[in-house]
Amino acid sequence: MAELASLVQRLEVAVGRLEAVAGSQGDSPGAGDAGAVVQFVQEFDALVSGTVAQYCSLSQQIGGDVQKHAEMIKQAFSEQRHILVIASRCQKPSDAALTSLLQPVSSVIEQVQSFREKNRSSPLFNHLSAVSESVPALGWVAMAPKPGPYVKEMQDAAMFYTNRVLKDYKDKDKQHVDWVKAYLSIWTELQAYIKMHHTTGLSWSKTGPVASASSAVSPPAAGGPPPPPPAGPPTRSALFAQLNKGSDITKGLKHVSDDQKTHKNPSLKSQGGPIRTGPKPFSTPQTRPSGAAAAAAPQCKQLPVLELEGKKWRVENQEGAQGLVISDTELKQVVYAYKCSNSTLQVKGKINSITVDNCKKLGLVFDDVVGIVEVINSRDVKIQVMGKVPTVSINKTDGCHVYLSEQSLQCEIVSAKSSEMNVLVPGRGGDFTELPVPEQFKTVWDGKKLVTTATEIAG
């Protein structure tokens, strides 16, 4: 039965690709360089009807919050396709107009991320986090000159959470494993697509009108006719008809008096700001836009949280909170600290695991953890183990000090994409010896495999 369902799914993807190619024929802007323009729109349609459709199909089978998230992602790709169609017909607009054009995509990205924040207690939270962390990749249309590497960076951000999904469902439910493969394939194929058609940035038409905010109309509903193309120049017959009017051709012109002419009324030059006489000065684009738009929307301040929700202790949005304590703990419980700054947290008793996510200048003290302590996306974090912990994982963190106890000297420290990490080992008299975790490595080929060793930074 599972094989039959898989076969049906592949057939649906194949049919979707054919429909996309056929449907995109209507997006041709006409003559000239229309072939190249149609090609990159067609191939984007193939991506959407292929890997994106497969991801949506698997999300629908999983259901719940994952399905709702997938519907938002599908809408985001629909909005991005509309931008590509505009780019195929219009010349690149001003920065302000470009921001307006990208706003629909940016809004969906914010919606995806907000959905994840509102559903932290979801049993599918790792799925939601993988999507939320990587969806800013759709902001590649505003990235230059390296949109492809930007998408790769966002894909890497998702893999921390997709690895968790694989760990949880590898031997339980193959559907979730397939979901991970389908979702990551979206960004892999998008990188290949960008490399082929938009290597140094979104490819705009060399002809046609300059895109403006008015170009950002909503895409047509499914099955509806595409919007009419912009009005072109007059036909040759119409042009000759105008010329044949002779002197009458000037009758439609408006008379301009002397007081409206800048060369006879110099004061007009000072009105409405300076007049540009040369090309627009070079401006450096933002390197990490929040979403697709160049400017990020202001974030509302969240209320602090310290509560037990099911088996999870939620410690969120704590600022300047010294002396936070979780004492009534059980072995099956976990602690999740999120967006805490300039605070200290003590966890008493023996629990399953602790996660520190997106925190700054947080001090964490705990007794015993039977699973793992994870630090991700954080800065200047200090962790002190009073009892035992088998593993401490540090990921995408700048500045992390780990104070070990006598009982936890066998602890494994696993790190990735992090810097300024130090492990402090207890000595005689209660003093600690500080040891840096290597950040630079050397890899050589020994004839059979790659061998990697830590190296000291020269200088």
Coordinates of C-alpha atoms in Angstrom, one line a residue:
M1 CA 0.0 0.0 0.0
A2 CA 2.9 2.3 0.8
E3 CA 4.5 1.7 -2.6
L4 CA 1.2 2.5 -4.3
A5 CA 0.9 5.8 -2.4
S6 CA 4.5 6.6 -3.4
L7 CA 3.8 5.8 -7.0
V8 CA 0.6 8.1 -7.0
Q9 CA 2.6 10.9 -5.5
R10 CA 5.4 10.7 -8.1
L11 CA 2.7 10.7 -10.9
E12 CA 1.1 13.8 -9.3
V13 CA 4.5 15.6 -9.3
A14 CA 5.1 14.6 -13.0
V15 CA 1.7 15.8 -14.1
G16 CA 2.3 19.1 -12.1
R17 CA 5.5 19.7 -14.0
L18 CA 3.8 19.2 -17.4
E19 CA 0.9 21.6 -16.4
A20 CA 3.4 24.2 -15.2
V21 CA 5.3 24.2 -18.4
A22 CA 2.1 24.4 -20.4
G23 CA 0.6 27.1 -18.2
S24 CA 3.8 29.3 -18.2
Q25 CA 3.6 29.7 -22.0
G26 CA 1.0 32.4 -21.4
D27 CA 3.5 34.4 -19.5
S28 CA 5.6 35.2 -22.6
P29 CA 6.0 38.9 -22.9
G30 CA 6.3 38.8 -26.7
A31 CA 9.2 39.2 -29.1
G32 CA 12.8 40.0 -28.6
D33 CA 14.5 38.3 -25.6
A34 CA 11.2 36.7 -24.6
G35 CA 12.7 33.2 -24.9
A36 CA 15.2 33.7 -22.0
V37 CA 12.5 35.3 -19.9
V38 CA 10.0 32.5 -20.4
Q39 CA 12.7 30.0 -19.7
F40 CA 13.5 31.2 -16.1
V41 CA 9.8 31.5 -15.3
Q42 CA 9.1 28.1 -16.7
E43 CA 11.9 26.5 -14.7
F44 CA 10.7 28.2 -11.5
D45 CA 7.2 26.7 -12.2
A46 CA 8.9 23.3 -12.6
L47 CA 10.5 23.7 -9.2
V48 CA 7.2 24.6 -7.6
S49 CA 5.3 21.8 -9.2
G50 CA 8.1 19.4 -8.4
T51 CA 9.8 19.5 -5.0
V52 CA 7.6 22.2 -3.5
A53 CA 4.5 20.2 -4.5
Q54 CA 6.0 17.0 -3.0
Y55 CA 6.8 18.8 0.2
C56 CA 3.2 20.1 0.4
S57 CA 1.8 16.6 -0.3
L58 CA 3.8 15.1 2.5
S59 CA 2.9 17.9 4.8
Q60 CA -0.8 17.3 4.1
Q61 CA -0.3 13.6 4.9
I62 CA 1.4 14.5 8.3
G63 CA -1.3 17.1 8.9
G64 CA -1.8 19.5 11.8
D65 CA 0.6 22.4 12.2
V66 CA 3.0 21.0 9.5
Q67 CA 0.1 21.2 6.9
K68 CA -0.7 24.8 7.9
H69 CA 2.9 25.8 7.5
A70 CA 3.1 24.2 4.1
E71 CA 0.1 26.2 2.9
M72 CA 2.0 29.4 3.9
I73 CA 5.1 28.2 2.0
K74 CA 3.1 27.5 -1.1
Q75 CA 1.7 31.0 -0.9
A76 CA 5.2 32.5 -0.5
F77 CA 6.4 30.7 -3.7
S78 CA 3.3 32.0 -5.5
E79 CA 4.1 35.5 -4.5
Q80 CA 7.7 35.1 -5.6
R81 CA 6.7 33.8 -9.0
H82 CA 4.8 37.0 -9.5
I83 CA 8.0 38.9 -8.8
L84 CA 9.8 36.8 -11.4
V85 CA 7.1 37.6 -14.0
I86 CA 7.5 41.3 -13.3
A87 CA 11.2 41.0 -13.6
S88 CA 10.9 39.3 -16.9
R89 CA 8.8 42.2 -18.3
C90 CA 10.2 45.3 -16.5
Q91 CA 13.5 47.0 -15.8
K92 CA 14.9 47.1 -12.3
P93 CA 13.1 49.7 -10.2
S94 CA 14.3 52.1 -7.5
D95 CA 15.1 50.7 -4.0
A96 CA 11.9 52.1 -2.6
A97 CA 9.8 50.5 -5.4
L98 CA 11.6 47.2 -5.0
T99 CA 10.8 47.1 -1.3
S100 CA 7.1 47.6 -2.2
L101 CA 7.3 44.8 -4.8
L102 CA 8.8 42.4 -2.3
Q103 CA 6.4 43.2 0.5
P104 CA 4.0 40.4 -0.2
V105 CA 6.7 37.8 0.1
S106 CA 8.1 39.4 3.2
S107 CA 4.7 39.4 4.8
V108 CA 4.3 35.6 4.2
I109 CA 7.8 35.0 5.6
E110 CA 6.8 36.9 8.8
Q111 CA 3.6 34.9 8.9
V112 CA 5.5 31.6 8.8
Q113 CA 7.9 32.7 11.6
S114 CA 5.1 34.0 13.7
F115 CA 3.2 30.7 13.4
R116 CA 6.2 28.9 14.8
E117 CA 6.5 31.3 17.7
K118 CA 2.8 30.9 18.6
N119 CA 3.1 27.1 18.5
R120 CA 6.1 26.3 20.7
S121 CA 4.2 23.6 22.5
S122 CA 3.4 21.8 19.2
P123 CA 4.6 18.1 19.1
L124 CA 5.9 19.0 15.6
F125 CA 7.9 22.0 16.8
N126 CA 11.1 20.8 15.1
H127 CA 9.3 20.7 11.8
L128 CA 8.0 24.2 12.3
S129 CA 11.5 25.4 13.4
A130 CA 13.2 23.9 10.3
V131 CA 10.8 25.8 8.0
S132 CA 10.9 29.0 10.1
E133 CA 14.7 29.2 10.2
S134 CA 15.1 28.7 6.5
V135 CA 12.2 30.5 4.9
P136 CA 14.1 33.8 4.7
A137 CA 15.9 32.1 1.8
L138 CA 13.1 33.5 -0.3
G139 CA 14.7 36.9 0.3
W140 CA 17.3 35.9 -2.4
V141 CA 15.6 38.2 -4.8
A142 CA 16.9 41.2 -2.8
M143 CA 20.4 39.7 -2.4
A144 CA 23.3 40.7 -4.7
P145 CA 25.8 39.7 -5.8
K146 CA 25.6 36.2 -4.2
P147 CA 22.0 35.1 -3.8
G148 CA 22.9 31.4 -4.2
P149 CA 25.2 31.2 -1.1
Y150 CA 22.6 33.1 0.9
V151 CA 20.0 30.4 0.2
K152 CA 22.7 27.8 1.2
E153 CA 23.2 29.6 4.5
M154 CA 19.5 29.5 5.2
Q155 CA 19.3 25.8 4.3
D156 CA 22.1 25.1 6.7
A157 CA 20.1 26.8 9.5
A158 CA 17.2 24.4 8.8
M159 CA 19.4 21.3 9.1
F160 CA 19.9 21.6 12.9
Y161 CA 16.1 21.0 13.2
T162 CA 15.7 18.5 10.4
N163 CA 18.4 16.4 12.0
R164 CA 16.2 16.4 15.1
V165 CA 13.3 15.2 13.0
L166 CA 15.4 12.4 11.5
K167 CA 16.6 11.4 15.0
D168 CA 13.0 11.3 16.3
Y169 CA 11.3 9.5 13.4
K170 CA 14.1 7.5 11.6
D171 CA 12.9 4.2 13.1
K172 CA 9.3 5.2 13.7
D173 CA 7.7 6.9 10.7
K174 CA 9.3 7.0 7.2
Q175 CA 6.9 9.7 6.2
H176 CA 8.7 12.2 8.3
V177 CA 12.0 11.2 6.9
D178 CA 10.7 11.7 3.4
W179 CA 9.3 15.1 4.5
V180 CA 12.8 16.2 5.5
K181 CA 14.3 15.1 2.2
A182 CA 11.6 16.8 0.2
Y183 CA 11.9 20.1 2.2
L184 CA 15.7 20.3 1.9
S185 CA 15.4 19.5 -1.8
I186 CA 13.5 22.7 -2.3
W187 CA 16.5 24.8 -1.3
T188 CA 19.0 22.6 -3.1
E189 CA 17.1 23.0 -6.3
L190 CA 16.5 26.7 -5.8
Q191 CA 20.3 27.1 -5.5
A192 CA 20.8 25.3 -8.8
Y193 CA 18.0 27.5 -10.4
I194 CA 19.6 30.7 -9.1
K195 CA 23.0 29.6 -10.4
M196 CA 21.6 29.0 -13.8
H197 CA 19.5 32.2 -14.2
H198 CA 20.2 34.7 -11.5
T199 CA 23.9 34.1 -10.5
T200 CA 24.7 37.6 -9.3
G201 CA 21.1 38.7 -8.5
L202 CA 17.6 38.8 -9.8
S203 CA 17.7 39.1 -13.6
W204 CA 15.6 42.1 -14.8
S205 CA 14.5 42.8 -18.3
K206 CA 16.8 45.1 -20.3
T207 CA 13.7 46.6 -22.1
G208 CA 10.2 47.4 -21.1
P209 CA 8.9 49.9 -18.5
V210 CA 10.7 50.3 -15.2
A211 CA 8.9 48.3 -12.5
S212 CA 7.0 50.3 -9.9
A213 CA 4.9 49.8 -6.8
S214 CA 1.8 49.6 -9.0
S215 CA 3.3 46.4 -10.6
A216 CA 2.9 44.6 -7.3
V217 CA -0.7 43.5 -7.9
S218 CA -1.9 40.2 -6.5
P219 CA -1.3 37.2 -8.7
P220 CA -4.4 35.8 -10.5
A221 CA -6.5 33.2 -8.8
A222 CA -5.9 29.6 -9.8
G223 CA -7.5 28.9 -13.1
G224 CA -8.1 32.6 -13.9
P225 CA -6.7 34.5 -16.8
P226 CA -3.3 36.2 -16.4
P227 CA -3.2 40.0 -16.1
P228 CA -2.9 41.8 -19.4
P229 CA 0.6 42.9 -20.4
P230 CA 1.5 46.6 -20.1
A231 CA 0.5 48.8 -23.0
G232 CA 3.3 48.9 -25.6
P233 CA 4.3 51.7 -28.0
P234 CA 1.8 52.8 -30.7
T235 CA 1.8 50.6 -33.9
R236 CA 3.5 51.8 -37.0
S237 CA 0.1 52.6 -38.7
A238 CA -1.0 54.7 -35.7
L239 CA 2.4 56.5 -35.7
F240 CA 2.1 57.5 -39.3
A241 CA -1.5 58.6 -38.8
Q242 CA -0.2 61.0 -36.1
L243 CA 2.6 62.4 -38.4
N244 CA 0.1 62.9 -41.3
K245 CA -1.7 65.5 -39.2
G246 CA 1.0 68.0 -40.1
S247 CA 0.8 71.2 -38.1
D248 CA -2.3 70.0 -36.3
I249 CA -0.2 67.5 -34.4
T250 CA 0.7 70.3 -31.9
K251 CA -2.9 71.2 -31.1
G252 CA -2.9 68.6 -28.2
L253 CA 0.1 70.2 -26.5
K254 CA -0.4 72.3 -23.4
H255 CA 1.0 75.9 -23.5
V256 CA 3.7 76.6 -20.9
S257 CA 4.0 80.2 -19.7
D258 CA 7.3 81.9 -19.0
D259 CA 6.8 81.7 -15.2
Q260 CA 6.7 77.9 -15.5
K261 CA 10.0 77.6 -17.5
T262 CA 13.1 76.9 -15.3
H263 CA 15.4 78.8 -17.6
K264 CA 13.3 82.0 -17.2
N265 CA 12.3 81.4 -13.6
P266 CA 15.4 80.0 -11.7
S267 CA 13.5 79.8 -8.4
L268 CA 11.8 76.7 -9.8
K269 CA 15.1 74.8 -9.6
S270 CA 15.2 75.0 -5.8
Q271 CA 11.7 73.6 -5.5
G272 CA 11.2 69.8 -4.8
G273 CA 14.8 69.2 -3.8
P274 CA 18.1 69.1 -5.8
I275 CA 18.0 68.1 -9.5
R276 CA 20.2 65.2 -10.3
T277 CA 22.6 65.7 -13.3
G278 CA 24.4 62.4 -13.2
P279 CA 23.9 58.8 -12.4
K280 CA 22.5 57.7 -9.0
P281 CA 25.3 57.3 -6.4
F282 CA 26.3 53.7 -5.6
S283 CA 24.6 52.4 -2.4
T284 CA 25.5 49.2 -0.6
P285 CA 22.6 46.8 -0.3
Q286 CA 21.9 45.0 3.0
T287 CA 23.7 41.7 3.4
R288 CA 21.1 40.0 5.6
P289 CA 17.6 41.3 4.9
S290 CA 14.9 40.1 7.3
G291 CA 12.5 38.4 4.9
A292 CA 12.4 39.6 1.3
A293 CA 12.1 43.3 2.1
A294 CA 15.1 45.5 2.7
A295 CA 13.8 46.8 6.1
A296 CA 12.5 44.6 8.8
A297 CA 9.3 45.4 10.5
P298 CA 9.6 46.4 14.2
Q299 CA 9.1 43.6 16.6
C300 CA 6.7 43.8 19.5
K301 CA 8.2 43.1 23.0
Q302 CA 7.1 39.7 24.2
L303 CA 6.0 39.1 27.8
P304 CA 8.4 37.0 30.0
V305 CA 7.4 33.4 30.6
L306 CA 8.4 30.9 33.3
E307 CA 6.0 28.0 33.4
L308 CA 5.6 24.2 33.0
E309 CA 3.7 23.2 29.9
G310 CA 3.2 19.5 29.8
K311 CA 6.7 18.1 30.2
K312 CA 8.5 21.3 29.0
W313 CA 9.6 24.1 31.3
R314 CA 9.3 27.3 29.2
V315 CA 11.7 30.1 30.1
E316 CA 11.2 32.9 27.6
N317 CA 11.8 36.6 27.0
Q318 CA 13.4 37.1 30.4
E319 CA 15.5 40.4 30.5
G320 CA 17.6 41.3 33.5
A321 CA 16.0 38.5 35.6
Q322 CA 18.6 37.4 38.2
G323 CA 17.8 34.4 40.4
L324 CA 15.3 32.4 38.2
V325 CA 14.9 29.0 39.8
I326 CA 13.2 25.8 38.6
S327 CA 13.1 23.4 41.5
D328 CA 10.1 21.1 41.2
T329 CA 11.5 18.9 38.5
E330 CA 11.1 15.3 37.2
L331 CA 13.3 13.0 35.1
K332 CA 11.0 13.1 32.1
Q333 CA 10.9 17.0 31.9
V334 CA 12.9 19.3 29.7
V335 CA 13.9 22.9 30.0
Y336 CA 13.7 25.3 27.0
A337 CA 15.2 28.8 27.5
Y338 CA 14.4 31.2 24.6
K339 CA 15.3 34.8 24.0
C340 CA 16.6 35.5 27.5
S341 CA 19.2 38.2 28.2
N342 CA 21.2 39.4 31.1
S343 CA 19.6 36.7 33.3
T344 CA 20.5 33.7 35.5
L345 CA 18.7 30.4 35.6
Q346 CA 19.2 27.5 38.1
V347 CA 17.7 24.1 37.5
K348 CA 17.5 21.8 40.5
G349 CA 17.2 18.0 40.5
K350 CA 17.6 15.6 37.6
I351 CA 15.9 16.2 34.3
N352 CA 16.0 14.9 30.7
S353 CA 17.5 17.8 28.7
I354 CA 18.1 21.6 28.5
T355 CA 18.0 23.8 25.4
V356 CA 19.3 27.4 25.3
D357 CA 18.1 29.1 22.1
N358 CA 18.7 32.7 21.0
C359 CA 19.9 33.9 24.4
K360 CA 22.4 36.6 25.3
K361 CA 24.5 36.9 28.5
L362 CA 22.6 34.0 30.2
G363 CA 24.1 32.2 33.2
L364 CA 22.8 28.6 33.5
V365 CA 23.4 26.4 36.6
F366 CA 22.0 22.9 36.8
D367 CA 22.4 19.7 38.9
D368 CA 22.0 16.6 36.6
V369 CA 20.9 16.1 33.0
V370 CA 20.6 12.5 31.6
G371 CA 20.4 13.5 28.0
I372 CA 22.0 16.6 26.4
V373 CA 22.4 20.3 27.1
E374 CA 22.2 22.3 23.8
V375 CA 23.2 25.9 23.1
I376 CA 22.2 27.4 19.8
N377 CA 22.1 30.8 18.2
S378 CA 23.3 32.4 21.4
R379 CA 26.0 34.8 22.6
D380 CA 28.0 35.1 25.8
V381 CA 26.5 32.1 27.6
K382 CA 27.9 30.5 30.8
I383 CA 27.0 27.0 31.8
Q384 CA 27.9 25.4 35.1
V385 CA 27.4 21.7 35.8
M386 CA 27.0 20.8 39.5
G387 CA 26.4 17.1 38.9
K388 CA 26.6 15.0 35.7
V389 CA 25.8 15.6 32.0
P390 CA 26.9 13.2 29.2
T391 CA 26.9 15.8 26.3
V392 CA 27.0 19.5 25.8
S393 CA 26.2 20.7 22.2
I394 CA 27.2 24.2 21.0
N395 CA 25.9 25.3 17.7
K396 CA 26.0 28.7 15.9
T397 CA 27.1 30.5 19.2
D398 CA 29.7 33.1 19.9
G399 CA 31.0 33.0 23.4
C400 CA 30.3 30.0 25.6
H401 CA 32.0 29.0 28.8
V402 CA 31.3 25.5 30.2
Y403 CA 32.2 24.9 33.9
L404 CA 32.5 21.2 34.6
S405 CA 32.2 19.4 37.9
E406 CA 34.3 16.5 39.2
Q407 CA 31.5 14.1 38.2
S408 CA 31.2 15.4 34.7
L409 CA 34.8 15.3 33.5
Q410 CA 33.8 12.6 31.0
C411 CA 31.3 14.9 29.3
E412 CA 31.5 15.2 25.5
I413 CA 31.6 18.7 24.0
V414 CA 30.2 18.8 20.5
S415 CA 30.5 22.2 18.6
A416 CA 29.7 23.5 15.1
K417 CA 29.8 27.0 13.6
S418 CA 30.7 28.5 16.9
S419 CA 33.6 30.7 18.4
E420 CA 35.1 31.8 21.7
M421 CA 34.3 28.5 23.4
N422 CA 36.1 27.5 26.6
V423 CA 35.8 24.6 29.0
L424 CA 36.8 25.1 32.6
V425 CA 38.0 22.1 34.4
P426 CA 38.0 22.0 38.3
G427 CA 41.4 21.7 40.1
R428 CA 42.7 21.6 43.6
G429 CA 41.4 24.2 46.0
G430 CA 38.3 24.9 43.9
D431 CA 40.2 26.7 41.1
F432 CA 39.3 26.1 37.5
T433 CA 41.7 25.6 34.6
E434 CA 40.4 27.3 31.4
L435 CA 40.9 25.4 28.1
P436 CA 39.9 26.8 24.7
V437 CA 37.9 24.6 22.3
P438 CA 39.6 24.5 18.9
E439 CA 38.1 26.6 16.1
Q440 CA 40.6 26.0 13.4
F441 CA 41.3 22.6 11.8
K442 CA 43.6 21.0 9.2
T443 CA 42.3 18.3 6.9
V444 CA 44.6 16.0 4.8
W445 CA 44.1 13.0 2.5
D446 CA 46.0 10.0 3.9
G447 CA 45.5 7.9 0.8
K448 CA 42.3 6.3 2.0
K449 CA 40.3 8.9 3.8
L450 CA 40.3 12.5 5.0
V451 CA 42.0 13.1 8.3
T452 CA 41.1 16.2 10.3
T453 CA 43.1 17.5 13.3
A454 CA 42.8 20.7 15.4
T455 CA 45.4 23.3 14.8
E456 CA 46.5 26.4 16.7
I457 CA 45.9 29.8 15.0
A458 CA 49.2 31.1 13.8
G459 CA 50.1 34.7 14.4

